[in-house]
XYZ file of C-alpha atoms in Angstrom:
722
model
C 83.086 -150.623 -42.036
C 83.552 -152.061 -45.117
C 82.293 -150.118 -47.888
C 79.810 -151.779 -50.153
C 80.313 -152.411 -54.035
C 79.103 -150.001 -56.241
C 75.761 -151.095 -57.530
C 76.080 -150.806 -61.704
C 71.954 -149.885 -63.261
C 72.638 -152.319 -65.855
C 72.137 -156.178 -65.019
C 75.332 -158.603 -65.160
C 76.060 -160.528 -68.792
C 74.688 -163.713 -67.234
C 71.250 -162.284 -66.929
C 71.209 -160.286 -70.044
C 67.930 -162.485 -71.589
C 64.928 -160.223 -71.733
C 62.828 -161.993 -69.980
C 64.790 -162.726 -67.027
C 63.409 -161.139 -63.861
C 67.366 -160.550 -62.743
C 67.802 -158.965 -66.056
C 65.407 -156.102 -64.989
C 66.250 -155.347 -61.238
C 64.237 -158.230 -59.520
C 65.310 -160.707 -56.738
C 63.433 -163.957 -56.026
C 62.846 -164.392 -52.089
C 61.161 -166.632 -50.432
C 60.203 -167.029 -46.826
C 59.636 -170.353 -45.586
C 58.085 -172.332 -42.741
C 58.984 -176.142 -42.222
C 58.009 -179.158 -39.680
C 60.335 -178.989 -36.541
C 61.125 -181.833 -34.595
C 61.860 -180.426 -30.971
C 65.483 -180.967 -30.032
C 66.500 -182.662 -33.226
C 68.798 -180.496 -35.245
C 69.605 -183.480 -37.458
C 65.997 -184.003 -38.391
C 65.131 -180.480 -38.576
C 68.461 -179.892 -41.225
C 67.081 -182.148 -43.532
C 63.860 -180.664 -43.371
C 65.433 -177.082 -44.171
C 67.761 -178.570 -47.028
C 64.808 -180.178 -48.725
C 62.790 -176.936 -48.669
C 65.935 -175.057 -49.742
C 66.538 -177.120 -52.667
C 62.774 -176.833 -53.806
C 63.354 -173.213 -53.570
C 66.687 -172.923 -55.380
C 65.144 -174.801 -58.111
C 62.463 -172.349 -58.380
C 65.356 -169.603 -58.851
C 64.961 -168.104 -55.544
C 67.804 -165.914 -54.694
C 67.135 -165.621 -50.742
C 65.483 -168.406 -48.501
C 64.261 -167.309 -45.112
C 63.404 -169.767 -42.286
C 62.111 -169.762 -38.999
C 63.412 -168.345 -35.689
C 65.529 -171.620 -34.083
C 64.339 -173.968 -36.694
C 66.868 -175.869 -36.253
C 66.036 -177.116 -32.820
C 62.424 -175.768 -32.398
C 62.042 -172.200 -30.468
C 59.874 -173.747 -27.541
C 62.907 -176.031 -26.015
C 62.918 -174.391 -22.808
C 65.874 -175.676 -20.760
C 66.976 -178.347 -23.214
C 68.670 -175.548 -25.035
C 71.209 -175.793 -22.307
C 72.146 -179.054 -22.629
C 75.199 -179.745 -24.668
C 73.947 -182.599 -26.369
C 71.444 -179.922 -28.098
C 74.106 -177.448 -28.734
C 76.845 -180.064 -30.269
C 74.154 -181.288 -32.427
C 73.272 -177.689 -33.981
C 76.561 -177.177 -34.860
C 76.896 -179.715 -36.740
C 73.368 -179.430 -38.456
C 75.039 -175.615 -39.209
C 77.748 -177.675 -40.884
C 75.244 -180.331 -42.710
C 73.545 -177.103 -44.326
C 76.218 -175.671 -45.384
C 77.942 -178.711 -46.889
C 74.639 -179.319 -48.628
C 74.007 -175.293 -50.009
C 77.505 -176.122 -51.952
C 75.116 -176.267 -55.405
C 72.381 -174.284 -54.210
C 71.591 -170.706 -55.963
C 69.713 -169.696 -52.647
C 71.655 -167.500 -49.663
C 69.858 -169.590 -46.846
C 68.880 -167.769 -43.517
C 68.313 -170.327 -40.576
C 67.691 -169.882 -36.664
C 69.953 -171.614 -34.475
C 71.090 -171.272 -30.678
C 74.746 -171.151 -30.602
C 77.347 -170.600 -27.973
C 80.067 -167.817 -27.740
C 82.025 -167.277 -24.507
C 79.694 -168.027 -21.677
C 76.630 -167.400 -23.115
C 74.089 -168.902 -25.754
C 73.057 -166.486 -28.663
C 69.728 -166.614 -30.524
C 70.880 -166.336 -34.046
C 70.134 -166.404 -37.535
C 73.093 -168.518 -39.589
C 73.624 -166.929 -43.125
C 75.189 -169.895 -45.626
C 75.498 -169.459 -49.262
C 77.438 -172.030 -51.809
C 79.069 -173.983 -48.819
C 79.956 -171.411 -46.588
C 78.794 -169.546 -43.558
C 78.992 -165.655 -44.611
C 77.941 -164.577 -41.055
C 75.669 -165.241 -37.650
C 73.411 -162.504 -36.627
C 72.301 -162.759 -32.961
C 69.125 -161.406 -31.799
C 69.475 -158.008 -30.068
C 66.020 -157.627 -28.388
C 64.750 -160.479 -26.083
C 61.198 -160.791 -25.039
C 60.924 -161.571 -21.141
C 57.526 -160.794 -20.554
C 54.068 -162.683 -20.555
C 54.760 -165.959 -22.144
C 58.530 -165.355 -22.995
C 61.278 -165.833 -20.765
C 63.977 -165.931 -23.491
C 66.948 -164.098 -20.966
C 66.558 -167.452 -18.911
C 68.417 -168.711 -21.945
C 70.008 -166.527 -24.191
C 72.235 -163.622 -24.061
C 71.237 -160.423 -25.842
C 73.214 -159.611 -28.961
C 72.976 -155.706 -29.528
C 76.423 -155.383 -28.061
C 78.009 -157.663 -30.202
C 78.921 -155.133 -33.330
C 82.178 -156.039 -34.895
C 82.315 -159.368 -33.288
C 83.160 -162.716 -34.510
C 81.809 -166.571 -33.604
C 83.975 -169.721 -33.838
C 81.987 -172.689 -35.620
C 83.007 -175.949 -35.562
C 82.505 -178.708 -38.390
C 82.767 -175.906 -41.382
C 86.175 -176.831 -42.391
C 86.062 -180.257 -42.852
C 83.402 -183.079 -41.281
C 81.396 -182.284 -38.341
C 83.829 -184.098 -36.136
C 87.788 -183.622 -37.420
C 90.107 -181.092 -38.959
C 91.748 -181.291 -42.255
C 95.085 -182.826 -40.648
C 93.105 -185.053 -38.321
C 93.620 -183.148 -35.356
C 90.700 -181.483 -33.147
C 88.560 -178.952 -34.921
C 89.213 -175.738 -33.431
C 86.680 -173.992 -35.509
C 86.151 -171.505 -38.193
C 86.185 -167.852 -37.552
C 82.783 -166.362 -39.012
C 81.296 -162.640 -38.810
C 79.144 -162.249 -36.055
C 76.905 -159.456 -34.865
C 73.824 -157.064 -35.675
C 75.509 -155.237 -37.870
C 76.307 -157.324 -40.774
C 75.120 -156.763 -44.506
C 74.987 -159.420 -47.219
C 75.849 -157.527 -50.816
C 74.842 -159.747 -53.516
C 77.064 -158.260 -56.421
C 75.802 -159.500 -59.202
C 71.972 -158.354 -58.591
C 72.442 -154.898 -58.056
C 70.517 -153.124 -55.060
C 69.824 -156.923 -53.518
C 71.561 -155.637 -50.295
C 70.126 -158.165 -47.339
C 70.307 -157.666 -43.503
C 68.628 -159.788 -40.949
C 66.935 -159.410 -37.799
C 64.891 -161.971 -35.391
C 61.807 -161.952 -34.223
C 61.306 -159.185 -31.211
C 63.968 -157.246 -32.889
C 61.146 -155.725 -35.101
C 58.581 -154.824 -32.271
C 61.033 -152.514 -30.864
C 61.006 -148.537 -31.584
C 64.203 -148.492 -33.129
C 64.889 -152.020 -34.414
C 68.061 -153.183 -36.172
C 66.401 -152.803 -39.557
C 65.956 -149.561 -39.571
C 69.796 -148.850 -39.330
C 70.303 -151.768 -41.720
C 68.338 -149.602 -44.151
C 70.235 -146.499 -43.903
C 73.447 -148.295 -44.114
C 72.144 -150.011 -47.410
C 69.908 -153.120 -46.976
C 67.000 -153.202 -49.504
C 65.559 -156.805 -48.176
C 64.893 -157.018 -44.419
C 64.787 -160.462 -43.382
C 62.950 -161.748 -39.853
C 63.407 -165.111 -38.492
C 60.262 -165.175 -36.047
C 59.240 -167.872 -33.430
C 56.104 -165.882 -32.125
C 53.374 -168.326 -31.104
C 49.957 -167.356 -32.106
C 47.364 -165.556 -30.003
C 44.147 -163.690 -31.291
C 45.085 -160.884 -33.075
C 48.698 -161.440 -33.252
C 48.663 -162.243 -36.822
C 47.430 -158.667 -37.686
C 49.880 -157.255 -35.493
C 52.522 -158.923 -37.638
C 51.258 -157.403 -40.778
C 51.096 -153.767 -39.462
C 54.741 -154.264 -38.137
C 56.044 -155.539 -41.262
C 54.180 -153.373 -43.466
C 55.227 -150.268 -41.439
C 58.932 -151.442 -41.716
C 58.749 -152.083 -45.408
C 57.225 -148.879 -46.149
C 59.282 -146.640 -43.678
C 62.712 -147.959 -44.755
C 61.688 -148.261 -48.088
C 62.396 -151.948 -48.630
C 61.554 -155.556 -48.711
C 60.643 -156.921 -44.951
C 60.418 -160.704 -45.356
C 58.931 -162.558 -42.274
C 59.321 -166.431 -41.165
C 57.295 -167.486 -38.390
C 57.675 -171.275 -36.381
C 54.459 -173.680 -36.984
C 54.287 -177.447 -37.051
C 56.059 -179.166 -34.462
C 56.847 -176.453 -31.806
C 55.658 -177.767 -28.246
C 51.932 -177.117 -27.517
C 52.690 -177.263 -23.494
C 51.286 -173.511 -23.054
C 51.076 -172.059 -26.785
C 50.460 -172.807 -30.116
C 51.770 -171.503 -33.333
C 50.931 -170.883 -36.908
C 53.676 -170.459 -39.177
C 52.794 -167.419 -40.986
C 54.728 -166.044 -43.650
C 54.853 -163.131 -45.696
C 56.613 -160.574 -47.971
C 56.028 -156.762 -48.317
C 57.601 -154.227 -50.355
C 57.548 -150.549 -49.667
C 54.555 -150.915 -47.672
C 52.681 -153.615 -50.218
C 51.876 -156.878 -49.526
C 53.627 -159.612 -52.068
C 53.004 -162.633 -50.781
C 51.875 -164.573 -47.795
C 50.836 -168.173 -46.932
C 48.006 -169.645 -45.430
C 48.263 -170.119 -41.435
C 48.446 -173.505 -39.337
C 49.564 -175.411 -42.402
C 50.592 -178.882 -42.717
C 53.733 -179.405 -43.998
C 56.442 -176.826 -45.393
C 55.306 -174.006 -46.859
C 56.700 -170.771 -48.482
C 55.428 -167.293 -49.263
C 57.561 -166.668 -52.643
C 57.528 -163.332 -54.384
C 59.958 -161.333 -56.793
C 61.489 -158.125 -55.109
C 61.935 -155.123 -56.822
C 65.134 -154.180 -55.727
C 65.533 -151.654 -58.702
C 62.505 -149.808 -57.727
C 63.617 -149.537 -54.133
C 67.209 -148.382 -55.095
C 65.690 -145.538 -57.148
C 63.230 -144.686 -54.632
C 65.837 -144.123 -52.391
C 67.559 -142.091 -54.969
C 64.705 -139.737 -55.169
C 63.994 -139.364 -51.451
C 66.902 -137.382 -49.915
C 65.455 -137.040 -46.783
C 66.438 -140.974 -46.576
C 70.170 -140.520 -46.585
C 69.416 -137.261 -44.591
C 68.321 -139.817 -42.037
C 71.498 -141.843 -42.278
C 73.883 -138.657 -42.052
C 71.754 -137.689 -38.900
C 72.960 -141.333 -37.467
C 76.200 -141.706 -39.300
C 77.988 -142.861 -36.465
C 76.135 -145.844 -36.041
C 75.499 -146.539 -39.622
C 79.497 -146.209 -40.512
C 79.682 -149.264 -38.304
C 78.150 -151.816 -40.201
C 80.291 -154.569 -42.112
C 79.449 -155.742 -45.631
C 79.971 -159.065 -46.847
C 80.344 -158.985 -50.333
C 78.782 -162.275 -52.176
C 78.201 -163.521 -56.038
C 75.163 -165.330 -56.625
C 75.478 -166.359 -60.376
C 71.401 -165.690 -61.256
C 69.819 -168.011 -63.365
C 69.191 -167.045 -66.878
C 66.044 -167.667 -68.852
C 62.302 -167.017 -68.267
C 61.375 -167.754 -64.610
C 58.175 -165.854 -64.857
C 57.591 -163.199 -62.454
C 55.850 -164.215 -58.854
C 54.269 -160.940 -58.443
C 51.445 -159.118 -59.783
C 51.914 -156.365 -62.347
C 48.974 -153.865 -62.613
C 47.647 -153.123 -66.065
C 46.586 -150.041 -65.008
C 48.932 -148.665 -62.397
C 46.826 -145.458 -61.691
C 43.518 -147.535 -60.872
C 43.293 -150.234 -58.127
C 42.209 -153.485 -58.724
C 40.599 -153.892 -55.701
C 36.871 -152.545 -55.438
C 37.048 -150.891 -51.818
C 40.744 -149.480 -52.364
C 39.324 -148.262 -56.201
C 36.233 -146.336 -54.444
C 38.579 -144.582 -51.979
C 40.694 -143.573 -54.622
C 37.978 -142.081 -56.507
C 36.517 -140.467 -53.335
C 39.502 -138.795 -52.677
C 40.613 -137.779 -56.390
C 37.364 -136.400 -56.791
C 37.294 -134.303 -53.678
C 40.948 -133.063 -54.405
C 39.928 -131.563 -57.516
C 36.693 -130.079 -55.735
C 38.395 -128.583 -52.497
C 41.220 -127.215 -55.231
C 38.845 -125.328 -57.256
C 36.563 -124.227 -54.407
C 39.804 -122.810 -52.534
C 40.755 -121.103 -55.898
C 37.257 -119.648 -56.202
C 36.961 -118.328 -52.723
C 40.391 -116.480 -52.846
C 39.792 -114.600 -56.031
C 36.094 -113.714 -55.091
C 33.792 -116.694 -56.524
C 33.866 -115.897 -60.345
C 32.002 -117.644 -62.249
C 33.398 -120.662 -64.074
C 33.360 -121.051 -67.943
C 34.186 -124.200 -69.373
C 33.662 -125.837 -72.657
C 32.389 -129.060 -72.997
C 32.814 -131.565 -75.865
C 30.310 -134.655 -74.563
C 33.710 -136.330 -73.987
C 35.064 -138.300 -70.710
C 37.574 -135.067 -69.618
C 35.421 -132.446 -70.024
C 31.975 -134.271 -68.874
C 33.863 -134.803 -65.255
C 35.638 -131.430 -65.373
C 31.738 -129.979 -65.562
C 31.070 -132.666 -62.493
C 33.740 -130.833 -60.449
C 32.625 -127.328 -61.208
C 29.199 -128.256 -60.108
C 30.173 -129.800 -57.217
C 32.186 -127.022 -56.339
C 29.377 -124.452 -56.535
C 27.101 -127.036 -54.498
C 29.837 -126.578 -51.665
C 30.120 -122.838 -51.891
C 26.261 -122.341 -51.689
C 26.480 -121.038 -55.358
C 23.862 -121.814 -57.565
C 25.246 -124.432 -60.279
C 23.826 -121.426 -63.011
C 26.885 -119.902 -62.003
C 28.433 -122.261 -64.123
C 28.676 -121.189 -67.842
C 29.188 -124.350 -70.101
C 29.291 -124.156 -73.786
C 29.585 -126.678 -76.378
C 31.512 -125.659 -79.436
C 30.843 -127.698 -82.311
C 33.426 -127.660 -85.071
C 33.830 -129.477 -88.404
C 33.980 -132.793 -87.123
C 31.518 -132.172 -83.885
C 28.946 -135.480 -83.680
C 25.088 -135.223 -83.230
C 26.047 -138.087 -80.337
C 28.802 -136.007 -78.562
C 26.889 -132.985 -78.672
C 23.320 -134.169 -77.919
C 25.382 -135.755 -74.598
C 26.841 -132.329 -73.823
C 23.018 -130.643 -74.256
C 21.572 -132.983 -71.822
C 24.427 -133.302 -69.331
C 23.985 -129.320 -69.238
C 20.160 -129.558 -68.449
C 20.787 -132.524 -66.149
C 23.010 -130.492 -63.852
C 21.086 -127.501 -64.175
C 24.211 -125.111 -65.538
C 24.116 -122.350 -67.432
C 24.566 -123.807 -71.184
C 24.995 -122.345 -74.648
C 26.169 -123.466 -77.945
C 28.789 -121.225 -79.750
C 29.109 -122.607 -83.266
C 32.640 -122.236 -84.374
C 32.840 -122.843 -88.057
C 32.116 -119.685 -89.551
C 34.977 -118.246 -87.469
C 37.128 -120.840 -88.420
C 36.315 -120.927 -91.850
C 37.314 -117.395 -92.223
C 40.083 -117.377 -90.294
C 41.622 -120.752 -92.822
C 40.460 -118.882 -95.623
C 42.437 -115.569 -94.303
C 45.365 -117.771 -93.856
C 45.406 -118.679 -97.596
C 44.799 -122.292 -96.363
C 43.372 -124.902 -99.019
C 40.157 -125.463 -96.417
C 39.203 -121.797 -96.646
C 38.801 -122.482 -100.155
C 36.850 -125.604 -100.185
C 39.487 -128.063 -100.582
C 39.110 -131.276 -97.900
C 42.573 -130.632 -96.569
C 42.869 -131.814 -92.770
C 45.943 -131.061 -91.573
C 47.407 -130.022 -87.983
C 46.619 -126.166 -88.874
C 42.982 -127.361 -89.823
C 42.879 -129.014 -86.475
C 44.657 -126.134 -84.301
C 42.553 -123.338 -86.036
C 39.369 -125.400 -84.190
C 40.916 -125.987 -81.023
C 42.635 -122.197 -80.658
C 39.241 -120.773 -81.657
C 37.429 -122.917 -78.907
C 39.810 -121.377 -76.249
C 40.052 -118.068 -77.196
C 36.027 -117.829 -77.257
C 35.977 -119.312 -73.746
C 38.613 -116.359 -72.226
C 37.065 -113.942 -74.189
C 33.379 -114.849 -72.655
C 35.284 -115.159 -69.172
C 36.425 -111.750 -69.396
C 33.109 -110.357 -70.484
C 31.443 -112.748 -67.575
C 33.875 -111.838 -65.022
C 34.704 -115.571 -64.788
C 37.450 -117.877 -64.931
C 38.168 -120.675 -67.924
C 38.419 -124.111 -66.325
C 40.387 -125.841 -68.024
C 39.811 -130.205 -69.203
C 43.007 -131.230 -70.299
C 44.226 -134.736 -68.046
C 47.415 -136.144 -67.188
C 47.583 -138.405 -69.920
C 47.448 -135.409 -72.758
C 49.909 -133.772 -71.329
C 52.658 -136.697 -71.318
C 52.048 -136.873 -74.592
C 51.675 -133.184 -75.479
C 48.281 -134.161 -77.420
C 46.976 -130.572 -76.512
C 47.394 -127.785 -78.436
C 49.560 -125.167 -77.315
C 48.837 -121.222 -75.777
C 45.556 -120.281 -77.329
C 44.290 -123.671 -76.901
C 42.925 -126.534 -74.682
C 46.629 -126.489 -73.043
C 45.533 -123.385 -71.724
C 43.102 -122.163 -68.904
C 42.798 -119.987 -65.571
C 42.749 -123.040 -63.615
C 43.123 -126.849 -64.634
C 41.338 -129.194 -62.667
C 42.142 -132.338 -64.367
C 45.735 -132.003 -64.679
C 46.585 -134.527 -62.126
C 44.135 -137.168 -63.622
C 45.533 -140.026 -65.869
C 43.116 -140.993 -68.747
C 42.550 -144.094 -67.566
C 41.434 -143.487 -64.024
C 38.711 -140.782 -65.568
C 36.035 -143.330 -66.484
C 36.297 -144.946 -63.091
C 35.529 -141.495 -61.591
C 32.584 -141.046 -63.490
C 31.345 -144.610 -62.305
C 32.217 -143.641 -58.993
C 30.116 -140.294 -59.493
C 26.970 -142.917 -60.925
C 27.536 -145.509 -58.080
C 27.626 -143.312 -55.242
C 24.560 -141.033 -56.745
C 26.394 -137.736 -56.277
C 23.943 -136.276 -58.715
C 20.349 -137.102 -59.755
C 19.357 -140.313 -62.052
C 18.833 -138.045 -64.959
C 22.448 -137.046 -64.916
C 23.924 -140.533 -64.300
C 21.569 -141.856 -67.480
C 24.026 -138.761 -69.626
C 27.191 -140.324 -67.685
C 26.612 -143.618 -68.754
C 26.055 -142.525 -72.565
C 29.547 -140.577 -72.152
C 31.307 -143.456 -70.930
C 30.201 -145.656 -73.826
C 31.669 -143.098 -76.183
C 34.968 -143.618 -78.207
C 37.744 -141.238 -77.346
C 38.169 -138.651 -80.203
C 39.257 -135.217 -80.432
C 36.528 -134.831 -83.485
C 38.510 -132.134 -85.163
C 38.523 -134.322 -88.494
C 35.528 -135.184 -90.656
C 34.457 -138.585 -90.811
C 36.235 -140.427 -93.462
C 34.651 -142.233 -96.473
C 34.581 -145.460 -94.412
C 32.483 -143.998 -91.947
C 34.993 -143.996 -89.164
C 35.710 -140.925 -86.811
C 38.899 -139.721 -86.156
C 40.275 -141.751 -83.215
C 42.814 -140.516 -80.797
C 44.225 -143.924 -79.890
C 44.282 -145.210 -83.376
C 46.759 -142.195 -83.728
C 48.715 -142.011 -80.709
C 48.421 -145.550 -79.517
C 46.391 -146.894 -76.532
C 45.902 -144.816 -73.406
C 46.531 -148.190 -71.375
C 49.855 -148.454 -72.530
C 50.502 -144.916 -72.458
C 49.555 -144.509 -68.436
C 51.853 -147.572 -68.018
C 54.766 -146.283 -69.233
C 53.729 -142.798 -68.067
C 53.833 -144.179 -64.320
C 56.813 -146.265 -64.552
C 58.686 -143.356 -65.952
C 57.572 -140.404 -63.657
C 57.190 -142.456 -60.322
C 60.074 -144.582 -60.566
C 62.385 -143.225 -63.554
C 62.165 -147.083 -65.121
C 64.341 -148.088 -67.744
C 62.313 -148.253 -71.182
C 63.202 -151.981 -70.970
C 62.141 -152.433 -68.062
C 58.776 -151.025 -68.767
C 58.507 -153.223 -71.679
C 59.293 -156.139 -69.866
C 56.527 -154.927 -66.891
C 53.974 -154.267 -69.562
C 54.367 -157.830 -71.480
C 53.580 -159.358 -67.947
C 50.635 -157.118 -67.382
C 49.073 -157.021 -70.778
C 49.940 -160.300 -72.855
C 47.068 -162.371 -71.647
C 43.807 -160.762 -70.844
C 42.584 -163.726 -68.465
C 45.703 -163.441 -66.444
C 45.618 -160.941 -63.483
C 42.657 -158.779 -61.948
C 40.929 -156.105 -64.003
C 39.629 -153.014 -61.925
C 36.230 -153.600 -60.832
C 33.308 -152.158 -63.527
C 36.052 -152.467 -66.517
C 33.993 -154.137 -69.394
C 34.594 -157.696 -70.147
C 34.454 -156.768 -74.070
C 36.632 -154.485 -74.123
C 39.663 -155.974 -72.378
C 42.538 -155.990 -74.743
C 45.713 -157.701 -74.999
C 49.076 -156.153 -76.328
C 52.061 -158.462 -77.454
C 55.810 -157.358 -77.073
C 56.216 -155.839 -80.791
C 53.140 -153.816 -80.473
C 54.138 -152.688 -76.847
C 57.551 -151.516 -77.812
C 56.101 -149.695 -81.202
C 53.727 -147.723 -78.833
C 56.360 -147.463 -76.333
C 58.313 -145.663 -78.595
C 56.049 -143.144 -79.395
C 55.657 -142.414 -75.894
C 59.547 -142.013 -75.479
C 59.593 -139.770 -78.088
C 56.796 -137.498 -76.999
C 57.468 -137.640 -73.494
C 60.903 -136.594 -73.633
C 61.767 -134.851 -76.978
C 58.168 -133.073 -77.904
C 55.770 -132.564 -75.241
C 57.917 -130.613 -72.372
C 57.336 -127.205 -73.780
C 53.580 -127.448 -73.166
C 54.170 -128.753 -69.749
C 56.727 -125.973 -68.667
C 53.510 -123.577 -69.419
C 50.848 -125.150 -67.848
C 48.354 -123.448 -65.626
C 47.654 -124.357 -62.143
C 46.204 -127.496 -60.773
C 45.902 -130.268 -58.123
C 48.345 -133.229 -58.038
C 46.077 -135.997 -57.775
C 47.576 -139.133 -57.772
C 50.755 -140.640 -55.943
C 51.973 -141.834 -59.248
C 52.927 -138.036 -59.913
C 51.808 -134.834 -61.714
C 54.098 -133.209 -64.647
C 53.696 -129.510 -63.186
C 57.062 -127.592 -63.696
C 56.425 -126.249 -60.127
C 56.051 -129.890 -58.547
C 56.972 -133.448 -59.417
C 58.688 -133.077 -62.945
C 61.100 -130.363 -64.184
C 62.914 -130.919 -67.260
C 64.519 -128.828 -70.303
C 62.091 -127.883 -72.991
C 64.474 -128.618 -75.887
C 65.442 -131.635 -74.515
C 65.726 -135.221 -76.404
C 64.718 -139.269 -76.465
C 67.981 -140.463 -77.770
C 69.286 -142.559 -74.563
C 66.015 -143.674 -73.668
C 65.509 -145.344 -77.006
C 68.924 -146.474 -77.738
C 68.435 -148.366 -74.344
C 65.095 -150.015 -75.330
C 66.348 -151.052 -78.810
C 69.535 -152.234 -77.715
C 67.311 -154.238 -74.851
C 65.123 -155.806 -77.766
C 67.487 -156.823 -80.601
C 67.047 -160.155 -81.220
C 63.537 -160.394 -79.700
C 61.666 -157.943 -81.511
C 62.353 -156.788 -84.866
C 63.340 -153.472 -85.016
C 60.318 -150.919 -85.072
C 59.936 -148.568 -87.952
C 58.911 -145.004 -87.531
C 55.851 -145.073 -85.314
C 52.906 -143.205 -85.947
C 51.422 -140.426 -83.697
C 55.579 -139.528 -82.859
């Protein structure tokens, strides 16, 4: 086995410009279908070259064509004719010569002779060379298929070589004028094509039926390091087969933590007994990135930018992936690696894939409803289980009238319903402080009444004033000093009261803080909102919270009176209400202090789920947020509240996130109470997804971001909220 070259985590110098997709770990891949002319390799080669040039001009690193596209798949016994096979070799040589000035790695289907047999083959071509030939391993010979009549299975050709004529010089002559004896080319299903200057882009090829068997060649190839799996397909169309292909491609990409590109035969194939739909698609780790319409007229291509950096880092994190390689080590060790250099294009090529503004919140209405259903029930069932096992304690909760405490109260009410307990079992308190508004307090009261919980008000201002006075704080002497101590005295007293009430009433304190606040450390440590007996919201990011409440309304989990209050809560600005309203009438705003939760949740997802470089997060955030009219928004998101963020603002708040996440907030997360993980994006429990030192720093992340943005945006000043 040839060892693959090490894949550095930083991009090559040729792709250093910030807005270039290859700079950030993406590779543009195309799955194309072209019209074919039966048994006419020269004409088909011309069609392949034309489409290859068009896609190479779009910056594609890899272009895949269908099975046997140089002759047509449905040529039956004509494939046994020497005239066709000779013309096929000439067509391969023609495409190789035409590729000399093209960026792309081309993969075309051709019948090729080797020894006494013909092999249904995929030919991999780049910059004038045939890099390798991959024979089809699994030959269908059932129902409408009779491939064993013409072809030999290639599963026994590992480590092989094939000799192709016409590659060294012209199609019919050798350099010295003598007979063309051919050029040796690696041959077998064991070939990996490693693009050295696009770290993580390692290509493997299989042919049609190969993916329909229980253990396809691509599965072993993925364990050997392939991240982009290609399938050249003939696959005539019958009712339902397109869905079957989607199922197989999606499953292969998800199971192998890879991209899977598929290109099927279409226009021009024989209609003797079958029809052809030219389906193409590209999946990545279970997500459909691109597909074309079926039954096309003319050439079509699915084009997508595959996130090879994500695939590589996902595999690093999921150790069972490589453990599976160890199980099959003997087979995996036999793969051969063929290195090549792509020299990817520089400049801004755009990004040919959707980037979710809200990675925790699906854009699709049905998917969002499903996610909200699961999130709500995860929270409720977690609280039910905890209550059931510790004797059905009363639930003590502070309700501010904001999003987080409102949703936590809904979870408490639902848990009591399911356990057959009256909602009066929930002891809910509003604890007004020096900045509590009449609006939020009235929302809290209205919600308590609508839900039928035990609700009361406990004014913390007298106790807070006395504490500040005894501490010698200026506010205790009547001075308007609203510092962190002033805020935390209020937050701490609220929690202290709730814990003591829980002691008195045989209850537990239900925490209301969310995942986003934990990421930023936006909570008061210890005797504060960081602490509770059980925290139902710790797995829910702030950007999902409003959609959960909308889902509760739309699915009528509670009555109409409750829904009216919930809508009022949704319409209220996020604020901790710890500092009184200023002379300008503006209330204390969380997001004006620490930054938009939309950007922080974006950074959190890509940091927690994938360990992404800060520069990559900034690149993706600009793609997602620069233009509010581009891309989809989650259902129900108000049109009048759709912001846009330019790169300088993204960089500014990303620095805030990095400082708070890596250098400040971990000591709070290291001591958080129990609470259920909700999102596949991850949790911040020190017993779960995230373990980190409480005395860490953010230096390496800040340095990487600043180096990448040098000359792109002005050097950021000290950001607020840090």
